[in-house]
Coordinates of C-alpha atoms in Angstrom, one line a residue:
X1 CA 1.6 123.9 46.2
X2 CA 3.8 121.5 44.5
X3 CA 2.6 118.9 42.2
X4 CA 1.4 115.5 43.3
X5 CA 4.0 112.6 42.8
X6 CA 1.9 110.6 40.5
X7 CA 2.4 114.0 37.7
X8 CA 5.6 113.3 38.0
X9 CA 5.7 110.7 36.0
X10 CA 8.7 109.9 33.9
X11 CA 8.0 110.2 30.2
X12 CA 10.7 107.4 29.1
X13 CA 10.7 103.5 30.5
X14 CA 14.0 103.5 32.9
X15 CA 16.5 101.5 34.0
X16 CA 17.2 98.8 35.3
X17 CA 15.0 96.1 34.2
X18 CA 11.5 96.3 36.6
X19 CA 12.3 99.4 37.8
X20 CA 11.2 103.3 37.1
X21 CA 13.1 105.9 37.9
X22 CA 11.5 108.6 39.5
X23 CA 12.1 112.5 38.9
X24 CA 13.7 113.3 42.5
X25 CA 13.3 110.3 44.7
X26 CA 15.3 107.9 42.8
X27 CA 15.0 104.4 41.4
X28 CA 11.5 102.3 42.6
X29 CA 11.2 99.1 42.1
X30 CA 7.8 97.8 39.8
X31 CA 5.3 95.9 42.0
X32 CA 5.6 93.1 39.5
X33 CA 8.9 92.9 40.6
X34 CA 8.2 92.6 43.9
X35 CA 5.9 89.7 43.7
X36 CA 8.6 88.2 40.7
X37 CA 10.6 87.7 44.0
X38 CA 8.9 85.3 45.6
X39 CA 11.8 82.1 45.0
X40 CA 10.2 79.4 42.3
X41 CA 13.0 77.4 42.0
X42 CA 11.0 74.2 41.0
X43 CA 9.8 76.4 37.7
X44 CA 13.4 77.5 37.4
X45 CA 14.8 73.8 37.0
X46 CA 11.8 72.5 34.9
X47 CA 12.2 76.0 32.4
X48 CA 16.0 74.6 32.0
X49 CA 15.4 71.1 31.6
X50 CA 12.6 72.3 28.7
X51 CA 15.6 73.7 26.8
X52 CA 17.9 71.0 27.1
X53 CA 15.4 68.4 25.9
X54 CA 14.3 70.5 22.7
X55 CA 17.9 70.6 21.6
X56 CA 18.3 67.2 22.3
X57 CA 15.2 66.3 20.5
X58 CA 16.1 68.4 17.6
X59 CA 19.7 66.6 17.4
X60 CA 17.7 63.3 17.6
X61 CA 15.6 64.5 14.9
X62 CA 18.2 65.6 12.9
X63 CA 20.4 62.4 13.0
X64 CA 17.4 59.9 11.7
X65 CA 17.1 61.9 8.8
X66 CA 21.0 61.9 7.8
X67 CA 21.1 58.1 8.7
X68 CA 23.5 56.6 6.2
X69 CA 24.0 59.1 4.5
X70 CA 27.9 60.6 3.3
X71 CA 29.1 63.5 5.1
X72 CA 26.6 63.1 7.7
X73 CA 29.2 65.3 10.4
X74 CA 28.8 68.6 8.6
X75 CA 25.1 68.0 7.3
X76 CA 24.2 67.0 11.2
X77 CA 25.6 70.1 12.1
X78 CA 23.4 72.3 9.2
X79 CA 20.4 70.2 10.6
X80 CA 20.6 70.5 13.9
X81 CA 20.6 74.6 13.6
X82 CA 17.6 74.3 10.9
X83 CA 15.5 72.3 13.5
X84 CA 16.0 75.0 16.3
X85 CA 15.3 77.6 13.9
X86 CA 11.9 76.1 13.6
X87 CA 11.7 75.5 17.2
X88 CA 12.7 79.3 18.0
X89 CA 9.7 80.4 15.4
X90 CA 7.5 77.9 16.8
X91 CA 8.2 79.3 20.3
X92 CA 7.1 82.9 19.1
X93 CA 4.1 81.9 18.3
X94 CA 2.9 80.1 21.6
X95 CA 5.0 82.0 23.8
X96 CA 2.0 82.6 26.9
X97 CA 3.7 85.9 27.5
X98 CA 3.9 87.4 24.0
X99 CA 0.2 86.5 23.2
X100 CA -0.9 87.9 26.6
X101 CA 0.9 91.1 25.5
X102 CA -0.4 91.1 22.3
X103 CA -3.6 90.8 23.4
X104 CA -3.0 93.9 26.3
X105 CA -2.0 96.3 23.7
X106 CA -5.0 95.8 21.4
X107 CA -7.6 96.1 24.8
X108 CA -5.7 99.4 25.3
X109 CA -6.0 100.5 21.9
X110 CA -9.7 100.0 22.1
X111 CA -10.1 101.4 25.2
X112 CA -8.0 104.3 24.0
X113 CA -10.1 104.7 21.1
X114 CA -13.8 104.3 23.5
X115 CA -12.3 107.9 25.1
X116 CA -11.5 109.4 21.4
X117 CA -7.8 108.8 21.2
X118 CA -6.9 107.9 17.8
X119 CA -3.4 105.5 16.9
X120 CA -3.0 102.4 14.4
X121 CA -4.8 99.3 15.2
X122 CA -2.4 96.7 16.8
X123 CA -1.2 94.0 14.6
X124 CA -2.0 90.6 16.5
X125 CA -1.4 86.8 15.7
X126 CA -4.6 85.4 14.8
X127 CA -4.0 82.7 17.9
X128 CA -4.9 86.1 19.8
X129 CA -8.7 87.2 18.1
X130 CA -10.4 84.6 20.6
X131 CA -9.5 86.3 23.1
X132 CA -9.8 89.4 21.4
X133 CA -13.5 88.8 20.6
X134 CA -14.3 87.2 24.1
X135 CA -13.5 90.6 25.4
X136 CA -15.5 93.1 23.3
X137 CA -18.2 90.5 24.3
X138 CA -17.8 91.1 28.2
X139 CA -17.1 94.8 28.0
X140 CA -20.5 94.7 26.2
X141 CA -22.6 92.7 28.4
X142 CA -20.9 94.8 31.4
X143 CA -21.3 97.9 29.4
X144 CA -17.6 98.4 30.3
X145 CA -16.9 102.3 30.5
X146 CA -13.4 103.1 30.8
X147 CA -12.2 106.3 32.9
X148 CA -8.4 105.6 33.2
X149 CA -6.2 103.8 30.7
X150 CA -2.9 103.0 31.7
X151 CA -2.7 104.7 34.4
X152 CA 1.1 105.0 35.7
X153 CA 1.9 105.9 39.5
X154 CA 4.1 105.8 42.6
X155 CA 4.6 105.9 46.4
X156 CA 7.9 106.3 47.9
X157 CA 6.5 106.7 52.2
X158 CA 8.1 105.0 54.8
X159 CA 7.3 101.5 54.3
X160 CA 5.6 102.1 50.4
X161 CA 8.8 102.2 47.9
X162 CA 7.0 101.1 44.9
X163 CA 5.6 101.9 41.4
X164 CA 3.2 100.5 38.9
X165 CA 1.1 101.0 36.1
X166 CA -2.6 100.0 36.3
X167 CA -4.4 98.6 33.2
X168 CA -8.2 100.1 33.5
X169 CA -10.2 102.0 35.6
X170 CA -13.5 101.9 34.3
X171 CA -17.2 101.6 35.4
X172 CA -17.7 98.4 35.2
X173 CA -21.9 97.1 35.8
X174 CA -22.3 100.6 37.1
X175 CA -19.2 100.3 39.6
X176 CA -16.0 102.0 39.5
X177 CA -14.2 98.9 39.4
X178 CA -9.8 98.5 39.0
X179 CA -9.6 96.0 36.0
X180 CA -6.5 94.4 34.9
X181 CA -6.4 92.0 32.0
X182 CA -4.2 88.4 32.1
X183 CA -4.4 86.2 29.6
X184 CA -3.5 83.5 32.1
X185 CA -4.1 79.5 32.7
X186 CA -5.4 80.2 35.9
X187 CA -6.2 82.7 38.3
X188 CA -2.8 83.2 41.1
X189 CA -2.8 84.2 44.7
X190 CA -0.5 86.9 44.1
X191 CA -3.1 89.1 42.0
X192 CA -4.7 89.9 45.5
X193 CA -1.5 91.3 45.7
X194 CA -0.7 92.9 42.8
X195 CA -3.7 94.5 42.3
X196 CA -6.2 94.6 45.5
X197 CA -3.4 95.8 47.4
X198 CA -0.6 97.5 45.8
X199 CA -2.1 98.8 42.5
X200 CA -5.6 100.4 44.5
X201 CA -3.1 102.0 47.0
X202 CA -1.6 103.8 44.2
X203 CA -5.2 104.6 42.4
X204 CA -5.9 106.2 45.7
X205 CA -2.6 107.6 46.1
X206 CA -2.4 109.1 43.1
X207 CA -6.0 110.1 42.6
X208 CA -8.1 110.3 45.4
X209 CA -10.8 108.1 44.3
X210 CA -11.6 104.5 46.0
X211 CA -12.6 102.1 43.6
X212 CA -15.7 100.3 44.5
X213 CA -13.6 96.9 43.3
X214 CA -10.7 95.4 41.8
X215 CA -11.3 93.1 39.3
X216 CA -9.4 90.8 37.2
X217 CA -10.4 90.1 33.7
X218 CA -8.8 86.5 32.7
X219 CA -8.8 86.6 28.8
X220 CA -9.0 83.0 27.3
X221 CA -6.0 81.4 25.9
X222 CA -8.2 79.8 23.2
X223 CA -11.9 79.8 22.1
X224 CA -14.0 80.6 25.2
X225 CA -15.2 83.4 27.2
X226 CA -13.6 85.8 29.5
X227 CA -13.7 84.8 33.3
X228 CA -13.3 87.3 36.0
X229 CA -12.7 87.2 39.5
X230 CA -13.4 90.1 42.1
X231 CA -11.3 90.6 44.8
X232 CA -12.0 91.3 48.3

């Protein structure tokens, strides 16, 4: 009997970008992907009209503080590159989707660590602990039990050509419920998607068992409590 597909998992992340290529069947695209399809060209235009402005606004910035002054070409120019320093370190520490990882790899780690797997403690920004802390407070109030960390699969039949990775499968309030974290502003249409569709397809697929739910576990982005949402 050969081996299921989902133990043929490739050990190193592939190429290209949102894809994973699989052992034998080829190249599959991420279910992320997928859904990262879907056109958004209003966000597109606003995203590029954020960057011209802080340049502008640094050049701005720049120029009042030079006013008068001799040599003010050369000094503009030294400026102008210090202020978008700041504004590139300033940007890696709010950037939504490096906190939101941050805050992913140190739930794994603890998870990881709940089912005796040992590895260094995460380093986090401290912008992340609220969330951080909001967590270990549900997963104790829902005596959160995970049974699968990480958990990486596939499908490639007719009409399923798609991979993913699912966060947690954990008993959850005594239910074997699908969890996946987002650190998010808001709770999107697409996670019924994401992960009521495509990602419990692939649990089944790749295990057998039928979670009794799909949940998804919205960390906060500042002080507050985690907020989760079940989908049907």
């Amino acid at each position: 009997m050969s081996a299921p597909d989902w133990m043929n998992w490739p050990v190193e992340i592939p190429t290209p970008e949102g894809h994973y290529s699989i052992p034998g069947v080829g190249i599959l695209p991420r279910v992320s992907l997928i859904l990262d399809t879907i056109s958004k060209p209003g966000l597109v235009r606003w995203a590029e009209r954020q960057g011209e402005d802080r340049v502008l606004a640094a050049v701005r910035r720049a120029a009042e503080a030079l006013r008068g002054q001799e040599g003010a070409a050369g000094m503009l120019v030294a400026r102008t590159f210090k202020e978008l320093g700041q504004l590139r370190q300033a940007a890696k520490a709010t950037n939504p989707a490096a906190l939101g990882t941050a805050a992913h790899s140190w739930v794994e780690w603890y998870s990881r660590g709940m089912l005796g797997e040992e590895g260094p403690e995460p380093t986090v920004p401290e912008t992340v602990r609220p969330a951080i802390d909001a967590w270990k407070r549900w997963a104790a109030d829902v005596v959160f039990t995970p049974l699968l960390i990480e958990h990486q699969a596939w499908c490639s039949d007719a009409g399923c050509g798609y991979a993913g990775t699912l966060d947690s499968v954990a008993e959850v309030e005594g239910l074997t419920t699908l969890c996946d974290w987002k650190r998010a502003s808001a709770f999107r249409e697409s996670y019924d998607l994401q992960v009521g569709g495509a990602y419990a397809h692939l649990l089944t697929r790749s295990t057998g068992l039928v979670a009794d739910r799909a949940l998804i576990v919205k960390l906060p982005q500042e002080a507050g409590e985690v907020e989760t949402r079940e989908l049907g």
